[in-house]
Amino acid sequence: MTRELRAIAAVVAWATIASVTPSARQDSQTTFRARADSVAVDVSVRQRGRPVTGLTAQDFELLDNGAPQQIADISYERLPIDLTVALDISGSVTGDVLAQLRRSVVQLTGDLVAADRLRLIAFNTRITRIADFAAPGANVDSAFDRMQPAGGSAILDAIAVALTAPTAPDRRHLVVLFSDGEDSTSILDHNMLLDIARRTTPTLDVVLASTRLRAVLGVASPAAVARSEMWTQLAQETGGIAESVSGTDNLSAAFRRMLSDFRTSYVLHFTPQVATRSGVHTLDVRVKRTGVDVRARKSYGWR
Amino acid sequence: MVAPRAQQAPPQTFRGSVDLVAVDVEVIDRDGRPVAGLGPDKFEVTINGRKRRVVSADLVSAGSASSPLPARPGVAAAPTAAPAETAAPPVAKPGRVVILSVDCLSFGVGAVRGVIVAARTFIERLPPEDLVGLFAYPLGPKVDPTMDRAAVIRALDTIAGQRDGIEGEFHLRPADIVDLSAWADNLPGYGEDLALKACGEDVTSEEVQNCRNRLRTTVKSLEISYEGQGNASLAMLRTLLHSLAAVPGRKTMVLISAGTVASDIPGGRPDLSDTGAQVGKAAAEANVAIYTLFVDQGWLDQFSAETRRPTIGGLSVARESAVLGRWLEIFSGTAGGSMMRVAAGNGEAAFDRMLREMSAYYLLGVAPEEADRDGRAHALKVKVSQRDVTVRGRAWVVLPKRGAAPPATAVPAPDKTTPAAILTAAPPRPLPEPVGSMAAAFDKGDYAAFQRALRSAPDLAIAIGDFRAGDNPWPTVPRRTAAFALEVAMSGFASRNGFARDAAAKLLAEYLPLVRQATEAEAFECVWYWTAIAGLQGLQYADTGLAVVARARQRCASEPRFLLAEAVLIEQQQSRAPDLVQLMPLYEKAMASPETRTEARVRAAWLNYRAGKRDQAFELLGPPPAPGLPDLQLAYFYELVRGHLLRARGDSEGAAAAFQAALQIWPNAQSARVALMAVRLGRGDRQEAERLADAVLAASDTDNDPWPMFTLGDLRLYPAILADLRSRSR
C-alpha cells in the first residue's frame, strides 16, 4: 500500500471556539463566525494520492452520533497551524538518529508559513517542553543541544500530554510523534490514551522507527506488528496516520509529507443537532463522489 | 599495598659448552609404570615445531627409584619397571612439590568424604621427602607445601562440599541443561523433545506456553550458575598456578573434582571450553604436572535415595559423564596432564596409578636454538620412539633472552623444614591500570574516585578482563574483593559497550560462588546478593538477576525481599504477558511478611489490574499503609495504583483524590499529574486537564518522578543497599 493512497488528517475544535477571535494574520476569506456551540472537523480528501480541491459544503455528508448535520462553513488552507513535534529520546535513540531528527525538524520548519507555530517536546521517562510555540523563524536547531538520549520511554503519557496541552482555539493543531513505539514507563495504557485522543482536538500523526529485523528482512516481529496496529488505531481515531520508516533516511520526508497533507485538508464547521451533547460523539464524514479517499477523526468530546 | 611477585620461574639450565634447557617428562607404560632405560636418542623434542637436540636423558626417581612404592595397607606394592636397557642409572632427587587441590564447589556437602579418605592414603604413601600442600577452593583449608603430613591430613579432614543444588521445578540433569540451553537459544535440533515432555505438547495453550517460559528462565539461570562455577574454579586455579609458577622446577598438582556442567554442543551453553584451555595453558607455563581425578557422581546422583528426583530426560550415564567431565578434560589435556575418571569407589585405584606414574621421570638436557631465547612462550613437544608408551610433560617453555637477568623469585624454593608460603601468604601481583587505580581508590574508601576511574576507563571490557585474570587484590579480605567485583560488574552491565556487558556477566557469575560463606549465609553475603539484584533489576537484566535470586533465596532463605525480587524480575521478563500462575504465589508469600507486605500488595494489585482482574486487584491492594511509611516511593506507588483501580471501577472522584494524595507524597510527580489529567479530562474538566498538561511540560529538571522506578524493583533502594555493602566490606 503506497503512502499516497492514504487519506490524511482531520481536526475537531469544539466549543472552545466561543473565545475565538480571528487572528490578525488569518485569511481574509473567513466567512464563518465561530459560535460557542460549533464544532470544526478537518477532512482530508484525496484521489490517487493527490488532494481534491474545489469541494463545497454540498459535497460532504456529516453524521454526528449517526444523525446528519448541517455544515455551516467550509475552509481550505486558511487557518494557521500549531505543530507539536514529540520526539522519543530514550536510550534506544543513537547519536545518528538524533542528528537525523535534528536535521528533519529544521527542514520541517522551512515548510511552516509565517502564521504557523512550532512546539518541540522531547521525552524519555520524563516529558519536557524543549521549545514552546514560536514562529517558524525561531531557532529550534539549538534546542537539540539540550537533548541527551537515555532511559526508558513514556510514549503514551507524552502523547496524552501533547494532545491535552493548551493551544490557541483559532488554530489547527497537528501532533507528530517520532518513536520506536516501545513504551516502558507510562502510567496510562492504550485504552486511556485512546479516550484522551477522542476527547481532545489535535490530529496525531505517528512516525515509527522500524526495528532492525524489519529494516533488514522486510518483516516485523508479531509484537512489532501489534504495536504498529495499536499506533495506527490511535492515529486514525484522530484522523491522522501512522507510518514506519526504515532507517532514518525517510524521516524528513515523512515529517514534511505529514505537514503538507494536514495543510491541504478541508475544515468543516457545524453546530451539533443531537439529542444529547455531553460525552464523546461519533463522527462519520463522507464525500459524495466516487473514487476518493476520505479521512476524518472518528469522534470528538463535548465538554 | 601489594608487592611485586616473581614472574614465572625460568626452566632450569645446565651449564656446559652450550646452555641446555632441562625438560622433565614422564614416560609411562599402559599400566602407568615409568619406562626406564631410555637414552637421549630415544627422545624427539621440538620447540615451536622445530627439532632440538637432546643431549642427555636422566631417569630421576622419587626418593629412590630402585625401592618399591610404599604399599597401601592390604595391597601389594606396585612393581617398579625393570630397566630394559640402562642408558643411565636412576638419579635420586630431592623431594617434589605436590599440591592436592579440591574443587569444593563441585561436591555436595557429604559427597567429598570418600575421596578424601583415599587422598589421605595417597598423601601417606608419598615419599617422605616430598613437600605436600593443600588448596581447597573457594572456601576451605589451604596448607603450604610441607613435610608435615599430619598437618595436611588434619586440614584435609575439614573439607566439605559446597555445591548448591539449584534444581528448580524441573529437576534437570546436566545433559538436559545442555540440550535445553541450546533449545532456549533457538539452536535447531536440540531440546524440543525435553520441552514437550516437561510442559506438554499443546504448544498453543497458554498454560503450556507459560510452562515453556518458566523452563527457559530456569535453564538460563542454570547456565549462568554453571558458567559462574566454572569461572570461579578458573580464577582459583589460576591464582594457585601463578603461585606455583614462582617455585623452580616441576611441580605436581592433583585436582579432585566432581566436574561441572559444560556444553558438549558447538556454540552451546554453559560454555566453559575457553576457560578450561586457559587454565590448562597456565598450568603448562607454570611447569605444573596435572593429574585430575574426576569423581563422576552422575550415576550415584541418578540412583541414590538422597538425590533421586523425577527427571524429564532419559538416562544416559555416558552423556552425563561427558557433560560433567568436559571442562576437566579440556583443562587436563591443555596442561599436558592426565584425567582419571572415578565412577565407583573412592578413587584408590586412581591414586595408586598416580603414585606409579609420579614415581620417576626423565630429565632431558635439550639444546635450544638462539631464536628460542626471546623470553616468549613456545610450544614444546616431546616424543619417544618406543611403542605403547605415553609421554607427559610441559607443553610450553619460556627461555629468557640471553643476558637478561633471571627474574627474582619472591617465593623461595621450599626447603624441607619450613613450609614456603606460596598458597597462604603469597603477595598478589599488582593489577594493571586502570583497574589498579580503581582498586587503590576502593581500598581507601574513596568511592567517588573509584567511580571516576570506572567511568573514565578507556575500555571497561579490558579492565574487567584484567581484574578477572589478575590476583585478588585483598586476599585476606575476601569481602572487599567481592564488593569491588560487584561494583565493577555493575558498571560493566550499565556500559554501552557490549563486550563490557559480557565481561560483567562473567565477573558477576564468577563471584556468585565465591561470595558464599562456608556455612550459613551472613549478612554480608545476603547484602551482596541484594545489591546485585537491585542493580540488575534497574538495568533490566532479568535472566542474570534470576540466577542471582535463585542463589539468594537458597542462601538467605529467611529474607522475604528476594521473593519480591524474583517476582519483579519475572515480570520484567514477561512484560507483555505476565503469568499470574507463576507470579501470584511469590507475591502471596511476600505478603505474609510485614516488611514486604505493602509492596507485595501494590505489585500484585497492579499485576492483576493489568491482567484485567480489577476486582481481585482492589482486594489485593488492601488498606493504606500506616502513615509515616519511610519508603516514600512505595507510599506513592500505593496511591497511584489505588487511583487507577478506583478509576477502573468508575469512581473518578475517588481516583482523583488518590492521585492528589500521591502528589502530596511526591509533589510535581509527572505520573500522578498525567493520571489526574486523564481523570479530569474524562470528567469534562478540560481547563484543569490543560493546566496539568502544561505543568508536566513546564516541570523543572529537579522534579523526579518515582513511577519509572516501579518496574525496576529495588533500584530505588540501590544507594542505601550499596552503602551498606561498602560498610560491611571494610
Short mmCIF file of C-alpha atoms in Angstrom, two decimals, chain A residues 8-212:
data_model
loop_
_atom_site.label_atom_id
_atom_site.label_comp_id
_atom_site.label_asym_id
_atom_site.label_seq_id
_atom_site.Cartn_x
_atom_site.Cartn_y
_atom_site.Cartn_z
CA ILE A 8 -4.94 12.31 5.78
CA ALA A 9 -5.71 14.23 8.87
CA ALA A 10 -8.61 15.86 10.50
CA VAL A 11 -9.19 18.01 13.46
CA VAL A 12 -12.00 18.87 15.75
CA ALA A 13 -12.06 22.16 17.53
CA TRP A 14 -15.16 22.18 19.60
CA ALA A 15 -16.92 24.60 21.77
CA THR A 16 -13.90 26.48 22.98
CA ILE A 17 -14.32 28.38 19.76
CA ALA A 18 -16.50 30.58 21.93
CA SER A 19 -13.45 32.64 22.60
CA VAL A 20 -12.32 32.67 19.03
CA THR A 21 -11.38 35.98 17.62
CA PRO A 22 -9.71 35.50 14.30
CA SER A 23 -6.07 36.42 14.47
CA ALA A 24 -4.72 39.35 12.56
CA ARG A 25 -2.93 37.03 10.17
CA GLN A 26 -5.97 34.90 9.47
CA ASP A 27 -7.04 34.61 5.91
CA SER A 28 -9.43 37.34 4.81
CA GLN A 29 -11.67 34.73 3.16
CA THR A 30 -13.05 33.80 6.57
CA THR A 31 -16.80 33.87 6.28
CA PHE A 32 -17.78 31.75 9.25
CA ARG A 33 -18.28 33.28 12.66
CA ALA A 34 -17.39 30.69 15.27
CA ARG A 35 -20.06 30.10 17.86
CA ALA A 36 -19.73 28.68 21.34
CA ASP A 37 -21.52 25.52 20.34
CA SER A 38 -19.84 24.92 16.98
CA VAL A 39 -17.51 22.10 16.07
CA ALA A 40 -14.75 22.09 13.46
CA VAL A 41 -13.68 18.90 11.72
CA ASP A 42 -10.68 18.50 9.46
CA VAL A 43 -11.31 16.28 6.49
CA SER A 44 -8.70 15.01 4.09
CA VAL A 45 -9.99 14.19 0.62
CA ARG A 46 -7.55 12.54 -1.78
CA GLN A 47 -7.74 10.94 -5.16
CA ARG A 48 -4.82 8.80 -6.27
CA GLY A 49 -2.81 10.42 -3.53
CA ARG A 50 -3.44 13.97 -4.57
CA PRO A 51 -5.62 16.41 -2.66
CA VAL A 52 -9.02 17.02 -4.19
CA THR A 53 -9.69 20.75 -4.31
CA GLY A 54 -12.72 22.87 -5.06
CA LEU A 55 -15.21 20.97 -2.91
CA THR A 56 -18.10 22.80 -1.31
CA ALA A 57 -20.24 22.04 1.74
CA GLN A 58 -22.74 20.35 -0.53
CA ASP A 59 -20.16 17.74 -1.46
CA PHE A 60 -19.92 16.49 2.17
CA GLU A 61 -22.19 14.44 4.34
CA LEU A 62 -21.50 14.60 8.10
CA LEU A 63 -23.09 12.37 10.76
CA ASP A 64 -22.82 13.15 14.49
CA ASN A 65 -23.80 10.13 16.61
CA GLY A 66 -25.44 8.87 13.43
CA ALA A 67 -27.51 12.00 12.84
CA PRO A 68 -26.94 14.10 9.67
CA GLN A 69 -25.63 17.58 10.39
CA GLN A 70 -25.80 20.89 8.61
CA ILE A 71 -22.36 22.14 7.57
CA ALA A 72 -22.23 25.82 8.40
CA ASP A 73 -18.91 26.63 6.82
CA ILE A 74 -16.02 25.07 4.95
CA SER A 75 -12.46 26.32 4.58
CA TYR A 76 -9.33 25.10 2.84
CA GLU A 77 -5.71 26.04 3.62
CA ARG A 78 -6.90 29.03 5.56
CA LEU A 79 -6.32 28.56 9.27
CA PRO A 80 -2.81 28.75 10.73
CA ILE A 81 -1.27 25.57 12.10
CA ASP A 82 0.16 24.82 15.52
CA LEU A 83 2.56 21.94 15.04
CA THR A 84 3.79 19.92 18.01
CA VAL A 85 6.68 17.56 17.30
CA ALA A 86 7.13 14.98 20.05
CA LEU A 87 10.45 13.16 19.89
CA ASP A 88 11.38 9.96 21.69
CA ILE A 89 14.86 10.43 23.10
CA SER A 90 15.03 7.24 25.15
CA GLY A 91 18.17 5.17 25.34
CA SER A 92 17.39 3.41 22.07
CA VAL A 93 17.93 6.65 20.14
CA THR A 94 21.51 6.69 18.99
CA GLY A 95 23.53 9.76 18.13
CA ASP A 96 22.97 9.22 14.41
CA VAL A 97 19.21 9.12 14.82
CA LEU A 98 19.25 12.25 16.96
CA ALA A 99 21.31 14.08 14.36
CA GLN A 100 18.85 12.99 11.68
CA LEU A 101 15.93 14.10 13.83
CA ARG A 102 17.58 17.47 14.24
CA ARG A 103 18.00 17.91 10.51
CA SER A 104 14.46 16.69 9.84
CA VAL A 105 12.86 19.10 12.30
CA VAL A 106 14.91 22.02 11.00
CA GLN A 107 13.84 21.15 7.45
CA LEU A 108 10.25 20.90 8.62
CA THR A 109 10.30 24.45 9.96
CA GLY A 110 11.05 25.57 6.41
CA ASP A 111 7.61 24.31 5.39
CA LEU A 112 5.78 26.36 8.01
CA VAL A 113 4.22 29.62 6.89
CA ALA A 114 4.52 32.86 8.81
CA ALA A 115 1.33 32.35 10.80
CA ASP A 116 2.22 28.81 11.86
CA ARG A 117 3.95 27.89 15.10
CA LEU A 118 6.13 25.02 16.23
CA ARG A 119 6.39 23.40 19.66
CA LEU A 120 9.04 20.79 20.43
CA ILE A 121 8.55 18.13 23.08
CA ALA A 122 11.18 15.54 23.95
CA PHE A 123 10.54 12.56 26.15
CA ASN A 124 12.08 9.51 27.64
CA THR A 125 10.73 8.72 31.09
CA ARG A 126 10.45 12.49 31.53
CA ILE A 127 8.34 14.67 29.26
CA THR A 128 9.98 18.01 28.54
CA ARG A 129 8.97 21.02 26.53
CA ILE A 130 12.15 21.86 24.69
CA ALA A 131 10.69 24.78 22.77
CA ASP A 132 7.24 26.33 23.22
CA PHE A 133 5.04 27.52 20.38
CA ALA A 134 7.03 30.02 18.41
CA ALA A 135 7.03 31.41 14.92
CA PRO A 136 8.96 29.42 12.32
CA GLY A 137 11.85 31.83 12.45
CA ALA A 138 12.78 30.80 15.98
CA ASN A 139 15.91 28.77 16.30
CA VAL A 140 14.82 25.22 17.07
CA ASP A 141 18.17 23.85 15.97
CA SER A 142 19.89 24.89 19.17
CA ALA A 143 17.12 23.30 21.25
CA PHE A 144 18.53 19.92 20.28
CA ASP A 145 21.70 20.71 22.19
CA ARG A 146 19.76 20.08 25.39
CA MET A 147 18.68 16.57 24.41
CA GLN A 148 20.50 13.64 25.96
CA PRO A 149 19.07 10.31 24.82
CA ALA A 150 18.82 7.96 27.79
CA GLY A 151 16.48 5.71 29.75
CA GLY A 152 13.10 4.22 29.02
CA SER A 153 10.21 5.95 27.35
CA ALA A 154 6.77 7.08 28.47
CA ILE A 155 5.32 7.36 24.97
CA LEU A 156 1.67 7.06 25.90
CA ASP A 157 1.95 9.67 28.62
CA ALA A 158 3.88 12.01 26.33
CA ILE A 159 1.21 11.78 23.64
CA ALA A 160 -1.54 12.31 26.19
CA VAL A 161 0.18 15.47 27.39
CA ALA A 162 0.86 16.69 23.84
CA LEU A 163 -2.82 16.18 22.91
CA THR A 164 -4.12 17.83 26.07
CA ALA A 165 -1.73 20.75 26.45
CA PRO A 166 -3.43 24.09 25.76
CA THR A 167 -3.42 25.54 22.27
CA ALA A 168 -4.99 28.62 20.76
CA PRO A 169 -8.53 27.74 19.74
CA ASP A 170 -8.41 29.61 16.44
CA ARG A 171 -5.68 27.41 15.08
CA ARG A 172 -5.47 23.88 13.80
CA HIS A 173 -3.27 21.56 15.80
CA LEU A 174 -1.17 18.72 14.46
CA VAL A 175 0.92 16.49 16.72
CA VAL A 176 3.66 14.48 15.04
CA LEU A 177 5.24 11.72 17.09
CA PHE A 178 8.56 10.08 16.36
CA SER A 179 9.32 6.93 18.36
CA ASP A 180 10.20 3.27 18.13
CA GLY A 181 6.77 2.70 19.67
CA GLU A 182 8.01 0.62 22.60
CA ASP A 183 6.60 2.18 25.72
CA SER A 184 8.17 1.19 29.01
CA THR A 185 7.14 3.57 31.77
CA SER A 186 3.81 5.21 31.01
CA ILE A 187 1.19 5.35 33.72
CA LEU A 188 -1.55 5.42 31.10
CA ASP A 189 -2.48 2.45 28.99
CA HIS A 190 -3.58 2.30 25.39
CA ASN A 191 -7.30 2.49 26.17
CA MET A 192 -6.86 5.51 28.39
CA LEU A 193 -4.85 7.25 25.71
CA LEU A 194 -7.49 6.36 23.15
CA ASP A 195 -10.08 8.02 25.36
CA ILE A 196 -7.92 11.12 25.62
CA ALA A 197 -7.47 11.17 21.84
CA ARG A 198 -11.25 11.12 21.43
CA ARG A 199 -11.75 13.98 23.86
CA THR A 200 -9.03 16.32 22.60
CA THR A 201 -8.74 18.25 19.36
CA PRO A 202 -5.36 17.67 17.69
CA THR A 203 -4.68 15.29 14.85
CA LEU A 204 -2.00 12.78 15.68
CA ASP A 205 0.45 11.50 13.07
CA VAL A 206 2.89 8.81 14.11
CA VAL A 207 6.30 8.05 12.62
CA LEU A 208 7.55 4.69 13.88
CA ALA A 209 11.19 3.81 13.59
CA SER A 210 11.32 0.31 12.10
CA THR A 211 13.00 -2.43 14.01
CA ARG A 212 16.30 -3.74 12.67
#
